[in-house]
Each structure stands twice: as structure tokens, then as C-alpha cells.
XYZ file of C-alpha atoms in Angstrom:
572
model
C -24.916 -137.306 82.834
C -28.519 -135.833 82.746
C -27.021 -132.547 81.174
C -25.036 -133.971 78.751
C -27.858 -135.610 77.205
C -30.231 -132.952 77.106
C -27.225 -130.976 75.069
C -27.675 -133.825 73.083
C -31.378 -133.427 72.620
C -31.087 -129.686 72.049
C -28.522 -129.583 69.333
C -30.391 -131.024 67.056
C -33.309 -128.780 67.419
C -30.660 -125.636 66.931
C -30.017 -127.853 63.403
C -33.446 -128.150 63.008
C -33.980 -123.840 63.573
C -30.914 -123.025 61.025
C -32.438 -125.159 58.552
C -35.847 -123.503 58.567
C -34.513 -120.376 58.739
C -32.400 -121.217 56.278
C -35.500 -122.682 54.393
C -37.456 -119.712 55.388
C -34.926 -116.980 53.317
C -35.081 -118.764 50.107
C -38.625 -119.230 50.021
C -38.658 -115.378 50.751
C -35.603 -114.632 47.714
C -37.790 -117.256 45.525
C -40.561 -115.042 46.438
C -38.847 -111.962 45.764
C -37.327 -113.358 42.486
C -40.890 -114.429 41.110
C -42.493 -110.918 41.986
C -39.726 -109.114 40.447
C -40.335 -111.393 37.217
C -43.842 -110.856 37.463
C -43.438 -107.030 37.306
C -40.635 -107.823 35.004
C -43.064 -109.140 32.315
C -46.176 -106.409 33.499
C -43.212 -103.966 32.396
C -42.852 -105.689 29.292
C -46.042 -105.731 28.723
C -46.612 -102.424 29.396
C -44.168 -100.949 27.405
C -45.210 -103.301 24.025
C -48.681 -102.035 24.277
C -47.436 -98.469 23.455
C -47.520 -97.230 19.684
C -46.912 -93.744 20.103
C -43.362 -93.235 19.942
C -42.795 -90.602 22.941
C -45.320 -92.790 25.250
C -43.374 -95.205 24.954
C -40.203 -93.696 25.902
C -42.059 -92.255 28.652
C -43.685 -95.733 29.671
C -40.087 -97.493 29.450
C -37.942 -95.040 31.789
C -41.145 -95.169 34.193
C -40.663 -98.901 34.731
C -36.955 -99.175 34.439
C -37.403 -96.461 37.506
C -39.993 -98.693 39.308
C -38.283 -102.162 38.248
C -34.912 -101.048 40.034
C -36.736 -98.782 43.314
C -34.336 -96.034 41.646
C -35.572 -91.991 42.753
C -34.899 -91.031 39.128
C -34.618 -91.889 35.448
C -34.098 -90.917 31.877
C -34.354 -91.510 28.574
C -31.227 -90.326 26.179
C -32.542 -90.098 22.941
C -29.216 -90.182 20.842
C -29.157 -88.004 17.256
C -28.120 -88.288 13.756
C -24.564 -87.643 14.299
C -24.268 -90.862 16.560
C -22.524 -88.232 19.559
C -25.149 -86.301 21.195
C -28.447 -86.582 22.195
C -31.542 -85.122 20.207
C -34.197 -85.648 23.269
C -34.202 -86.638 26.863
C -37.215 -87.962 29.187
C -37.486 -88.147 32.669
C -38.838 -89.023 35.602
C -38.284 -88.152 38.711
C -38.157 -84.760 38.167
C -40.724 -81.815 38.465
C -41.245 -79.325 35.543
C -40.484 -76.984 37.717
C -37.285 -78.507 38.559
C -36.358 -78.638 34.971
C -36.943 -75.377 34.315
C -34.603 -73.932 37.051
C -31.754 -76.559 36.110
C -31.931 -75.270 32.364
C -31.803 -76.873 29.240
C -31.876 -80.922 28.895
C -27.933 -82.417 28.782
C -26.299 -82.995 25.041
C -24.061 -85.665 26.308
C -21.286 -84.763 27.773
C -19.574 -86.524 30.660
C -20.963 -90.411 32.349
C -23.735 -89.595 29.372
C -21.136 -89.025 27.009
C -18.794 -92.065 28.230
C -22.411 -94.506 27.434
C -22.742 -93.045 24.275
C -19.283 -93.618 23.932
C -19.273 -96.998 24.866
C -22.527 -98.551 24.961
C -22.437 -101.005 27.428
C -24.219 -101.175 31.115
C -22.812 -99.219 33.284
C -22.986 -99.326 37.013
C -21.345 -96.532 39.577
C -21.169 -96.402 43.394
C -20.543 -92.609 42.900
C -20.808 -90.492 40.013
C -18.522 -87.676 41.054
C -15.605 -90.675 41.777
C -15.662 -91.390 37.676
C -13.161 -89.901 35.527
C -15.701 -88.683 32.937
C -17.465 -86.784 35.585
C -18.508 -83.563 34.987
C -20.295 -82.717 37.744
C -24.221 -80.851 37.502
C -25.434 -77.893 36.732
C -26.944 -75.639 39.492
C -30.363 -76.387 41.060
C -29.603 -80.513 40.421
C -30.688 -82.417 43.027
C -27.516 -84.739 44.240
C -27.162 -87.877 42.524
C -24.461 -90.535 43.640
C -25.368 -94.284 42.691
C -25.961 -94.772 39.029
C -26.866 -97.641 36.658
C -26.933 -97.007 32.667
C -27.857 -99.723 30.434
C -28.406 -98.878 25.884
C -31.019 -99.484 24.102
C -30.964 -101.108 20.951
C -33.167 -101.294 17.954
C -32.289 -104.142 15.167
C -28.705 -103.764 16.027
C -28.000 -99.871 16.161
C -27.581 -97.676 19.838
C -31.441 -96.048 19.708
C -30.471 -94.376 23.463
C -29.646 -95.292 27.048
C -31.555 -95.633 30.022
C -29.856 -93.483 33.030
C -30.903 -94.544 36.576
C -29.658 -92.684 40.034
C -30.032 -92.679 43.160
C -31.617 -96.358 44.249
C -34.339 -95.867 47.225
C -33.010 -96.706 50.807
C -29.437 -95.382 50.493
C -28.394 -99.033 48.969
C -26.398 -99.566 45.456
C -27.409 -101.182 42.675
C -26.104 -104.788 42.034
C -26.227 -107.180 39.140
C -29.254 -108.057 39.441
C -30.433 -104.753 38.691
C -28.647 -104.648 35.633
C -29.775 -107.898 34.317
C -33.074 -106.395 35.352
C -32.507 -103.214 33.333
C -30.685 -104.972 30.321
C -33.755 -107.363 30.165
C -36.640 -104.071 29.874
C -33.567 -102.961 27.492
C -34.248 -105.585 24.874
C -38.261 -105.080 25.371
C -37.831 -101.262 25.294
C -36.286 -101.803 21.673
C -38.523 -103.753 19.851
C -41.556 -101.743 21.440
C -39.792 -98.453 19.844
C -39.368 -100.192 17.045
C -42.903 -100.947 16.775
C -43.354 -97.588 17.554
C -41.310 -95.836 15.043
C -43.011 -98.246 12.155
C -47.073 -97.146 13.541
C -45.305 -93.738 13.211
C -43.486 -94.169 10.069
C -47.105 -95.473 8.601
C -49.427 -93.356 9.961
C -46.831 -90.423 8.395
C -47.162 -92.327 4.786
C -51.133 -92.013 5.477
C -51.035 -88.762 5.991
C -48.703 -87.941 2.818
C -51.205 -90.159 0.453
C -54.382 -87.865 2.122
C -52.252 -85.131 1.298
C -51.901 -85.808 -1.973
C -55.327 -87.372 -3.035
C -56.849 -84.059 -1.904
C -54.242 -82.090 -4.390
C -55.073 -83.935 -7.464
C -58.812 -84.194 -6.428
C -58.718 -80.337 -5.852
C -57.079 -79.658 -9.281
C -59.262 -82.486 -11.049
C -61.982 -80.951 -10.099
C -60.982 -77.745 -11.812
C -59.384 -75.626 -9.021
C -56.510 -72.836 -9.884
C -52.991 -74.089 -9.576
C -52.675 -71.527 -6.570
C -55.263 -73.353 -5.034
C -52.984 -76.494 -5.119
C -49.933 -74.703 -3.872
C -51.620 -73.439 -0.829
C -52.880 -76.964 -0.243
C -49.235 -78.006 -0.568
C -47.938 -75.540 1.634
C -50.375 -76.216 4.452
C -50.138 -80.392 4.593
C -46.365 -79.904 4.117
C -46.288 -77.616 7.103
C -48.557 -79.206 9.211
C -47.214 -82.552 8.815
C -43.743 -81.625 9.434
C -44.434 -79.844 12.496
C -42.581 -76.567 10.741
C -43.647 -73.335 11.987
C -43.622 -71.921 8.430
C -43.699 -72.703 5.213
C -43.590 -70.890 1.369
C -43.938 -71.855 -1.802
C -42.060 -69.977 -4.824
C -42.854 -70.350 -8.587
C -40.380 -68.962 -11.511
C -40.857 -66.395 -12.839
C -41.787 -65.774 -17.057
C -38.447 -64.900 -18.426
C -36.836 -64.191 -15.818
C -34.334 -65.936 -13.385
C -36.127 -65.326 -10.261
C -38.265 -66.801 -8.523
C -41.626 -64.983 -6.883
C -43.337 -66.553 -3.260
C -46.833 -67.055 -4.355
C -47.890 -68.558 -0.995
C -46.825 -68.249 2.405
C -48.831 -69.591 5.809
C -47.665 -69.812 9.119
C -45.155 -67.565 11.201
C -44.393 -64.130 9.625
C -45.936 -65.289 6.635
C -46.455 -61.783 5.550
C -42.675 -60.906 5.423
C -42.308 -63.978 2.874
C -45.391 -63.739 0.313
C -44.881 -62.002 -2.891
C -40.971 -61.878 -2.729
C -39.087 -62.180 -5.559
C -36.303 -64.043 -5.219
C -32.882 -64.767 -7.177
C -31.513 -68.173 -7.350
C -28.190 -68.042 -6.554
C -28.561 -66.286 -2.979
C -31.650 -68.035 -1.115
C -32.329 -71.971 -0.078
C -35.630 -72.054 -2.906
C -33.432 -70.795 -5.927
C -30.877 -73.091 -5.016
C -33.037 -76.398 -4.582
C -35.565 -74.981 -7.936
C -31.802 -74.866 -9.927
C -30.385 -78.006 -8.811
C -34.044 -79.892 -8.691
C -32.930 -81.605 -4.871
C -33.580 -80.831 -1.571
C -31.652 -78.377 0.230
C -31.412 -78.258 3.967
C -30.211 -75.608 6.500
C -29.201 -76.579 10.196
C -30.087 -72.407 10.869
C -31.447 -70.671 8.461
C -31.113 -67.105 9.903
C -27.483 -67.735 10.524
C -26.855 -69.735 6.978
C -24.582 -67.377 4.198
C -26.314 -68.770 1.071
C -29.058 -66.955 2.285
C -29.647 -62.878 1.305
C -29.959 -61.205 4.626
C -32.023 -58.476 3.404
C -34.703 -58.239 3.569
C -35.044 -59.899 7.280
C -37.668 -62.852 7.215
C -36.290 -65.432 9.628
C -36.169 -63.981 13.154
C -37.150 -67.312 15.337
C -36.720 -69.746 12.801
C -33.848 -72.544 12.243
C -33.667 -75.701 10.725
C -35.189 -75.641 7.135
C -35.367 -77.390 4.099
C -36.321 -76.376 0.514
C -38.002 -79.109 -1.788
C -38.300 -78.779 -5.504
C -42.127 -79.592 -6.901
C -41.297 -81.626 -9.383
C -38.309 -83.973 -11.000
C -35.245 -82.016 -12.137
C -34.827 -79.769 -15.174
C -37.414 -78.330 -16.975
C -40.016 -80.438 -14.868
C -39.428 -78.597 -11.548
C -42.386 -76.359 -11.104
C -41.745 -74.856 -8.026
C -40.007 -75.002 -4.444
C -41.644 -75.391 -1.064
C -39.794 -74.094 1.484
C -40.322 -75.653 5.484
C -38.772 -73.899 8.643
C -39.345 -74.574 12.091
C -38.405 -72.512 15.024
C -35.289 -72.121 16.584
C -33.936 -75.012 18.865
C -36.423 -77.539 16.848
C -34.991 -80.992 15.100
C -33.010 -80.526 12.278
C -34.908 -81.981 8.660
C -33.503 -85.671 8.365
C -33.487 -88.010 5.442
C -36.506 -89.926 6.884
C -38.432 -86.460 6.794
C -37.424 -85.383 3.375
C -37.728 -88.044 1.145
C -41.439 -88.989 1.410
C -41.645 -84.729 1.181
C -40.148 -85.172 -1.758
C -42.159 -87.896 -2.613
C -45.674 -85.626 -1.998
C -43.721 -82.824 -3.822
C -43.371 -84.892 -7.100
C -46.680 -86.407 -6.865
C -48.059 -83.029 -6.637
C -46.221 -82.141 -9.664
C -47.719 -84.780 -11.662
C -51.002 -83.861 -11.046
C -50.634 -80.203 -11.152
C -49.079 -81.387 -14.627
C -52.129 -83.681 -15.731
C -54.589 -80.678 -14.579
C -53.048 -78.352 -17.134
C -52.682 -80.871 -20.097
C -56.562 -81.451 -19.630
C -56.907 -77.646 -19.162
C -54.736 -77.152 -22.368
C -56.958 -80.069 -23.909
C -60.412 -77.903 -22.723
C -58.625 -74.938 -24.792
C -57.793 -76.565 -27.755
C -61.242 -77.774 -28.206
C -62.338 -73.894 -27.594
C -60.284 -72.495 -30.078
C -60.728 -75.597 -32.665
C -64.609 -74.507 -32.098
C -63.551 -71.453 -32.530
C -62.127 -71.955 -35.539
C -64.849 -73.582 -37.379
C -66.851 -71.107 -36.039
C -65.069 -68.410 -37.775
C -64.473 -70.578 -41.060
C -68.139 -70.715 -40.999
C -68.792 -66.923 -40.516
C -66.576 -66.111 -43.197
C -67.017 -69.194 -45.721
C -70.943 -69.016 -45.361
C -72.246 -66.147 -43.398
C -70.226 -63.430 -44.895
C -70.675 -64.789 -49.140
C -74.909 -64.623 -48.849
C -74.836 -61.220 -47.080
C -72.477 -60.071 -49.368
C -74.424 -61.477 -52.477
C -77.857 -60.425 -50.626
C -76.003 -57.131 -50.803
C -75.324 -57.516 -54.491
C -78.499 -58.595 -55.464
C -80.391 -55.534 -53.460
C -78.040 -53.182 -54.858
C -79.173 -54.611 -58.526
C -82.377 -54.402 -57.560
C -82.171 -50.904 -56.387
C -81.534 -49.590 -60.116
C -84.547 -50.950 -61.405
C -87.123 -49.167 -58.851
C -88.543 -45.793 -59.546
C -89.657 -44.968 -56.303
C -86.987 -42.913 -55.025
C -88.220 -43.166 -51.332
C -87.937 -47.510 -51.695
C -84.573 -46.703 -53.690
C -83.233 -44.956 -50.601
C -84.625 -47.448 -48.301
C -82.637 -50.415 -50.749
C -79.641 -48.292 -50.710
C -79.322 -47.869 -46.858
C -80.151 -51.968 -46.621
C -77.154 -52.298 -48.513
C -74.716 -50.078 -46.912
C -76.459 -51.919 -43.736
C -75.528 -55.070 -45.284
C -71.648 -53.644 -45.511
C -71.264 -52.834 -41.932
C -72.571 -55.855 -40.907
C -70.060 -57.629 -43.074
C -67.191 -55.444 -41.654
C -68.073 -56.411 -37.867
C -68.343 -60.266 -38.843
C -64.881 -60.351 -39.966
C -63.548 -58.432 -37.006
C -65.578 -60.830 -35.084
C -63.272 -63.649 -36.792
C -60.535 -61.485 -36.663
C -60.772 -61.509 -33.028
C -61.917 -65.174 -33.220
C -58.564 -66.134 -34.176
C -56.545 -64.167 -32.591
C -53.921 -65.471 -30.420
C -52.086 -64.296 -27.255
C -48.942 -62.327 -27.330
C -45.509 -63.873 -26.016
C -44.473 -65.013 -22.655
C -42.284 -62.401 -20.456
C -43.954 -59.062 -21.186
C -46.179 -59.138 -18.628
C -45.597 -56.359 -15.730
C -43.734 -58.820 -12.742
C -41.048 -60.060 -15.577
C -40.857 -56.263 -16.955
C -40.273 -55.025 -13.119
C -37.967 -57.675 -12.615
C -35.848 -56.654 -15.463
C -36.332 -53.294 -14.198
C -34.519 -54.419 -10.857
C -32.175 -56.152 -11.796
C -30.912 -53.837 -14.886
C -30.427 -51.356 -11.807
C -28.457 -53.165 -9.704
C -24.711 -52.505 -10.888
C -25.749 -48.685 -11.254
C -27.076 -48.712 -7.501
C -24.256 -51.192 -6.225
C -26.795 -53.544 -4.785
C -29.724 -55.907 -5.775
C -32.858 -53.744 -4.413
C -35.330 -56.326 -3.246
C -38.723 -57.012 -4.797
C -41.871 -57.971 -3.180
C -45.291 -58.413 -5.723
C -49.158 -58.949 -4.705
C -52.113 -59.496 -6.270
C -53.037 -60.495 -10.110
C -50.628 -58.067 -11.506
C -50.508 -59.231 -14.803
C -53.987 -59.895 -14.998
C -55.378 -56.921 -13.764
C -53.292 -53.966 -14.398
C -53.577 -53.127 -18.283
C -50.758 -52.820 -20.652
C -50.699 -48.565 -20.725
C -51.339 -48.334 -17.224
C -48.287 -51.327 -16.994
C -46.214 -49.255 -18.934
C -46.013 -46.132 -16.997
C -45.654 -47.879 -13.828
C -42.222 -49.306 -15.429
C -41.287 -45.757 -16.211
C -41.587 -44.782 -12.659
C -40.222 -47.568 -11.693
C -36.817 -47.006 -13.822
C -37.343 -42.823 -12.267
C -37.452 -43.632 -8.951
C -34.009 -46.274 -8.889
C -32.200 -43.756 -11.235
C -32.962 -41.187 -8.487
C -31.860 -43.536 -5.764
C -28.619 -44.589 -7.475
C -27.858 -40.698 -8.292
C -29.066 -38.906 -5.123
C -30.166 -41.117 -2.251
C -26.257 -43.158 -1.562
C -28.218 -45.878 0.106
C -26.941 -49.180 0.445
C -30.494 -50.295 0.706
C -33.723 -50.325 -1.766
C -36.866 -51.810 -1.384
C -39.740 -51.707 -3.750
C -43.144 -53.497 -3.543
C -45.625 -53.640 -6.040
C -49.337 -54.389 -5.002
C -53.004 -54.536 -6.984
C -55.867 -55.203 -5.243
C -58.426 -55.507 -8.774
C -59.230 -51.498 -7.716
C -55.234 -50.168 -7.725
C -52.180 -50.275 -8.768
C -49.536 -48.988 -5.787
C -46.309 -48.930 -6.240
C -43.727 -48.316 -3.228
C -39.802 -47.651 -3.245
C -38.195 -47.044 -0.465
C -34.216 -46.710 0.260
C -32.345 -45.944 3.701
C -30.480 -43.382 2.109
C -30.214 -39.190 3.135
C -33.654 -38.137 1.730
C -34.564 -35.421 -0.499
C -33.351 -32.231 -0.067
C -35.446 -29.157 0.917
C -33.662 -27.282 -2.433
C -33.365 -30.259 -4.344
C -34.285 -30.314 -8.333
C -38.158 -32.032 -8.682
C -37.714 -32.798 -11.886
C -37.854 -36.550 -11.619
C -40.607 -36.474 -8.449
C -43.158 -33.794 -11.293
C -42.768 -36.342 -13.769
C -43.581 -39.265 -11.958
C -46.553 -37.178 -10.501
C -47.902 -35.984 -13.909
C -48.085 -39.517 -14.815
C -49.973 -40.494 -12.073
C -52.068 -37.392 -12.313
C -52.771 -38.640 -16.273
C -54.117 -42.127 -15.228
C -56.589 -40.410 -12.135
C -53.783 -41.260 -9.533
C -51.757 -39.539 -7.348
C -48.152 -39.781 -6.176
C -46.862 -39.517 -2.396
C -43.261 -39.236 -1.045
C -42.145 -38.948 2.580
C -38.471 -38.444 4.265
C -38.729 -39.810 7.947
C -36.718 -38.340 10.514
C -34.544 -41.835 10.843
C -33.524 -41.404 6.726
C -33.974 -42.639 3.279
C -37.162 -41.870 1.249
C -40.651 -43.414 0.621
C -42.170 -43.057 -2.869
C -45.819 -44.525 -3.041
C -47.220 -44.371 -7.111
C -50.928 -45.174 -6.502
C -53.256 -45.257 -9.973
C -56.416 -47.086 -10.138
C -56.532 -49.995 -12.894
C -60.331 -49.935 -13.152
C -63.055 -47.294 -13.880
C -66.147 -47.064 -11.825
């Protein structure tokens, strides 16, 4: 009897024990629950404080990583075309690591199947899905895996990619309602992001520009501007290099004025044709061109090689299209870089055209400046010749009357040479005002277009467009005679080449420093004969030898033949 009721006195006290413990484990999931919101929302939090874009890609897959105890994570950045992946971040993973396991994933297999079908994704094994690839060597071994998308104003921006949850355990729903949750924060903080970017980028464009039109305002040469173009264009597009090609005076070519950045040297003072390069193809059609490789692309001249390390380019017209294009920038970044995307072009275009306009304002004032010069001019001479020259002339008269009337034949003399004085003077005024009003002569004869012509009036005789590179203030500082025979040689030397050398390749290069003139041709062809006629070479030298200069050739051991024409253009 006494046992049975202290079994009756102890069962409820068992009762009593479940319930607490019982009591006990949902305080402790409560618990759990309420710190995993509260790191939930630090997450959050964290991740919406970010405004650079690739923190806060970096800040998201840190606390997705953290949120869910997994070992690893990433951050699939997913590209244009909507099917691979432009970037990948990660944690989890050394950079050492990295580098032995190669380059980042494009998207192929579980990545692939997210991109595919963007929804969360949880495995108990990677290797046990269908789209499994497998890994690369040097992976470390991954086998749990959660992937959840991320989505900004409605479009896939990239997935979160989680492996390998700490303990040996797999992850469960919670996780992904975890994961989906930071998912929906992670978006609008990278879209925040991408708009601090997008207007810090328009910032940078309007600097750009206000320091172009304040630079040309202020009086600066338009090749000032275009190296100021070429320099915020490159720098603010992250492009390795970038060029900047005007036309050419009657000519359809197009010559690289400026070129900074990587192998700049190879690019400045080309001349280029329109119809086989990126530049004479966006300058023709006045609209950006683009090039996903532009060592690789066939509307590109391979000769002569400028683009070793480079891909993804673009080539902007300065300017609207037509007659208003001015120019052509041309941006390239290195090989393996981001291709040039709409977003990147059109506010490029944007700077382009707004460098136009003022480039276009700073010569109608500078065209304004010379008006008012030669309208001075003008009344200057009208005012030589209308008042200056009539009382010399009737001084003249009236001395020369005079003259007859004195006896003194030493005075008479002295009256006499006044007069003739008087002449001369008269003579010099009106060459002064002949000069006065004087006027420039037509566009196209200067020495670039005349070489040019040269060029390209050889190419069906040598098979071939030789290519042309130019430096300096040719026009400007090489005079018209000393011009002149430098075209001659010019037309010698390709003759020679097309009859003599059977090269398939000619270069020629034409260079002034203020002090020289040098011309250089040079072909890949089989050289100049030890018993060869000279004929050609003595002329080229006499001229040279007229103008104080001297003429060089040499036939390297490899082939072809080196011509260097070297006058100078000014006297000491």
C-alpha cells in the first residue's frame, strides 16, 4: 500500500521534470531564434551601411557565411549576357589558395543550374546533383551546399553560394529563410551601391569636362584639350590606354595626335585609314564602336602591331555625327578586363560631345579674336595707303618742284636724294599693305596631307598600304622647299621599294623636332644589292646634301632596308 502511493507521489514530479525540460528547450530555441534575429538585423545593418559597390559584396557573402556557421562563401556576380558570371568574391578561401586552383568559375555546373534557375537551392551533396561538374584541382572538398539569388528591383544581380556548414551538419530551412532574408537586404544595399557609384561616376565626368572648357576658355591649344580628354577618359574608365585621332586636311585618314598610357609610343602619330581600324570606323559613322578583343578583332589592320596585352575597347567619336565629329578617342584595357557596356559608354559619349562643344566655342571666339585682327588690319592698311602713302607722295612732288628752282647744286642733290628717299619709302608701305592683306593659302597642301597622298598613291604599285606614323609640328615647322623635297624622296624611296625591295611590308615615319626634318622608310624586303644601280639612293642624297643634310641607308642581316633622310628645317 505504502509503495503504491509513493508511485503516486513520484509520477507527478517525473510530469513536473518533462515539463521543465520541456520548458527549458524552448526558452533555449526562443533564445537561439532571437540571437539569430539579432545578428540577422546587425547583418542587415552591416551590409546597408556599405556604398562602395565591391565592399559591399564583400560585406554580404561575409555575413551570409557567418549567419549560416558555413566554412565558405561566394559572391557570383552574373554578366551582361544574363549566362555567366563577370566577377566572383569569396570567403573562405586564402589568396594563395586561389591562385593554385586557377582562374575564378564562369558558371558552369550547380553555378550554372542557379543562374539557370534562380531560386534557393539547398544540397546534401554536391557531387550527388546531376549538374555536377565536379572541381578543379587544388579545391578543397565541398559537400553540403545552400545557394540563394540576389535580386535588385526585380532582375537576377548574382547568387550567394554557401558550402560546407561547420560541425559536419546540413543546412535546413531555416538557413535558407535566413539566407533569402540577407538576400533581399543584400539587393537594395547594391542597389544603393551601384547609384553612389553611378553618381560619383557623373561627378567625375562633369570635373572632367569643366576643366576642358575652362582649359580652352582660357586660351589653351586644342591639343591641350585632347590630351586632357584622353587622360580623364582613361583614368575614369579604368582602361590601360587610350588615343585620340583627328582627320586629317584633305585627306581620308585619320592621324593619332595623342596617346598616354600602355605602349603609347607605338600609337602616337599614326596615320590611320578609316575603313580598317575601330577610330576610322566610329569618326565615319559618328557612334561608338566597341571590340570584345581588340588584338584578335578583323576590322582592325594588323600591321603595324600596337595591341599586345590589350582587349576590350571602345572608340568614341568627339562630337555629334557628320561634319560635327572632330575626332575619336579610342579606350582599351588589358586583356581579361570587363568588356565596355552601355552604362560605360554613354555618359563617355556624353563627355565626348560636351568636349566638342567647347572645343567648338573656343575656336569661334578664336576665329572672332582673328577677325578683329585682320579687320584692324585692314583699316590699318586702308589708312597707310588712303593717307600715309598720298602726303609722302605729294611731299615727294612738292620737293621735287622745289628742287628745280634752287641753284645750289649741292641742296639740289640733297632734294633729289629726299625724293628718291621719299619713293622707296612709298614702295615698302605698300608691300607692307600688301602683306597686310594677304591671306593664307588653301587647306590640304601642307606636308602630312601631301605625304599621305604620297602613301596612298603608292599603294596599288607596291600591293599594300605602307603604314604612316608623323611627329612633331610638321606643317608648321618644316618650310614649303624644304617640304617639297622631302615628298620627292618620299615618292624615290616607295618607287624603289615597289621595283626592287618585293616586300610585303613598308613603313615610313616622318618626325621634326623644330631643329630637323627626318624622314625614315623601311620595308622587310631583300635589301640592296652590293652591284645594284645608285641612281635613286645619289639623288635622294644630293638633295639632302643641297639643304645641309645628309642621307643614311642600312641592310640588316634579318632583311629589308632602312632609309633615314635627315635635313635641318632651321639655320643657326
Amino acid at each position: 500500500m505504502e509503495s503504491h502511493e509513493a508511485a503516486r507521489v513520484r509520477l507527478p514530479q517525473l510530469r513536473l521534470d518533462e515539463l521543465l525540460e520541456e520548458l527549458q528547450a524552448r526558452l533555449d530555441a526562443a533564445r537561439g531564434t532571437r540571437d539569430r534575429v539579432h545578428s540577422l538585423l546587425e547583418a542587415v545593418l552591416s551590409v546597408g551601411r556599405e556604398l562602395d559597390l565591391e565592399q559591399a559584396l564583400r560585406s554580404i557573402v561575409e555575413a551570409a557565411a557567418v549567419l549560416v556557421d558555413a566554412e565558405y562563401g561566394a559572391l557570383g556576380v552574373i554578366g551582361p549576357d544574363g549566362r555567366r558570371l563577370s566577377a566572383f568574391h569569396t570567403v573562405g578561401v586564402t589568396e594563395e589558395e586561389i591562385a593554385r586552383i586557377g582562374p575564378f568559375p564562369e558558371g558552369h555546373g550547380i553555378l550554372g543550374e542557379l543562374i539557370r534557375h534562380p531560386e534557393p537551392l539547398r544540397l546534401t551533396k554536391l557531387s550527388e546533383h546531376p549538374a555536377s561538374y565536379g572541381f578543379p584541382p587544388n579545391h578543397p572538398p565541398m559537400n553540403s551546399f545552400l545557394g540563394v539569388p540576389i535580386r535588385v528591383r526585380e532582375q537576377v544581380f548574382g547568387n550567394l553560394y554557401l558550402t560546407e556548414k561547420r560541425g559536419g551538419g546540413q543546412f535546413d530551412e531555416e538557413d535558407v529563410s535566413v539566407t533569402s532574408t540577407l538576400a533581399v537586404a543584400a539587393g537594395v544595399a547594391i542597389d544603393n551601391a551601384r547609384l553612389y557609384e553611378e553618381s560619383r561616376l557623373r561627378e567625375r565626368w562633369l570635373r572632367a569636362s569643366a576643366e576642358i572648357s575652362h582649359s580652352l576658355m582660357s586660351g589653351s591649344a586644342s591639343a591641350e584639350a585632347l590630351g586632357l580628354i584622353a587622360e580623364h577618359a582613361r583614368e575614369i574608365t579604368g582602361s590601360a590606354l587610350a588615343a585620340v585621332a583627328t582627320p586629317m586636311a584633305d585627306t581620308d585618314s585619320l592621324t593619332v595626335e595623342i596617346a598616354v598610357g600602355m605602349d603609347a609610343d607605338d600609337h602616337r602619330g599614326l596615320v590611320l585609314v578609316m575603313d580598317r581600324t575601330l577610330m576610322g570606323l566610329a569618326f565615319a559613322q559618328g557612334a561608338a564602336v566597341t571590340s570584345v578583343d581588340v588584338n584578335q578583332d578583323e576590322r582592325v589592320s594588323p600591321e603595324p602591331p600596337r595591341f599586345h596585352g590589350l582587349g576590350p575597347a571602345v572608340a568614341i567619336p568627339i562630337g555629334t555625327g557628320g561634319a560635327g565629329v572632330r575626332g575619336v578617342v579610342l579606350l582599351a584595357r588589358e586583356a581579361g578586363q570587363p568588356l565596355f557596356t552601355t552604362k560605360e559608354t554613354e555618359p563617355l559619349q556624353v563627355f565626348a560631345a560636351q568636349a566638342a562643344i567647347a572645343m567648338e566655342l573656343a575656336e569661334r571666339r578664336r576665329d572672332a579674336e582673328e577677325i578683329a585682327v585682320l579687320k584692324d588690319r585692314d583699316r590699318i592698311a586702308r589708312d597707310l595707303h588712303d593717307l600715309a602713302i598720298q602726303r609722302l607722295f605729294a611731299t615727294g612732288m612738292t620737293l621735287q618742284s622745289a628742287g628745280r628752282f634752287i641753284e645750289h647744286s649741292e641742296a639740289s642733290e640733297r632734294v633729289l636724294r629726299a625724293v628718291d628717299d621719299l619713293d622707296e619709302t612709298i614702295k615698302i608701305i605698300r608691300s607692307t599693305i600688301f602683306g597686310l592683306r594677304a591671306r593664307e593659302g588653301g587647306a590640304g597642301t601642307g606636308l602630312r596631307a601631301r605625304a599621305v597622298r604620297v602613301a596612298g598613291e603608292a599603294a596599288p604599285t607596291l600591293g599594300f598600304a605602307p603604314s604612316v606614323r608623323m611627329e612633331g609640328l610638321i606643317d608648321t615647322d618644316v618650310p614649303k622647299e624644304i617640304a617639297d623635297h622631302a615628298v620627292a624622296v618620299l615618292s624615290e624611296a616607295l618607287t624603289n621599294v615597289a621595283r626592287h625591295a618585293h616586300a610585303d611590308r613598308t613603313d615610313i615615319a616622318l618626325a621634326t623636332d623644330g631643329r630637323e626634318l627626318v624622314l625614315t622608310v623601311r620595308d622587310n624586303g631583300v635589301g640592296i644589292p652590293p652591284d645594284g644601280r645608285r641612281s635613286g639612293l645619289r639623288n635622294m642624297a644630293e638633295r639632302a646634301a643641297e639643304l645641309g643634310g645628309r642621307l643614311d641607308w642600312d641592310c640588316p642581316g634579318d632583311g629589308g632596308t632602312t632609309l633615314v633622310w635627315r635635313v635641318p628645317v632651321s639655320r643657326p
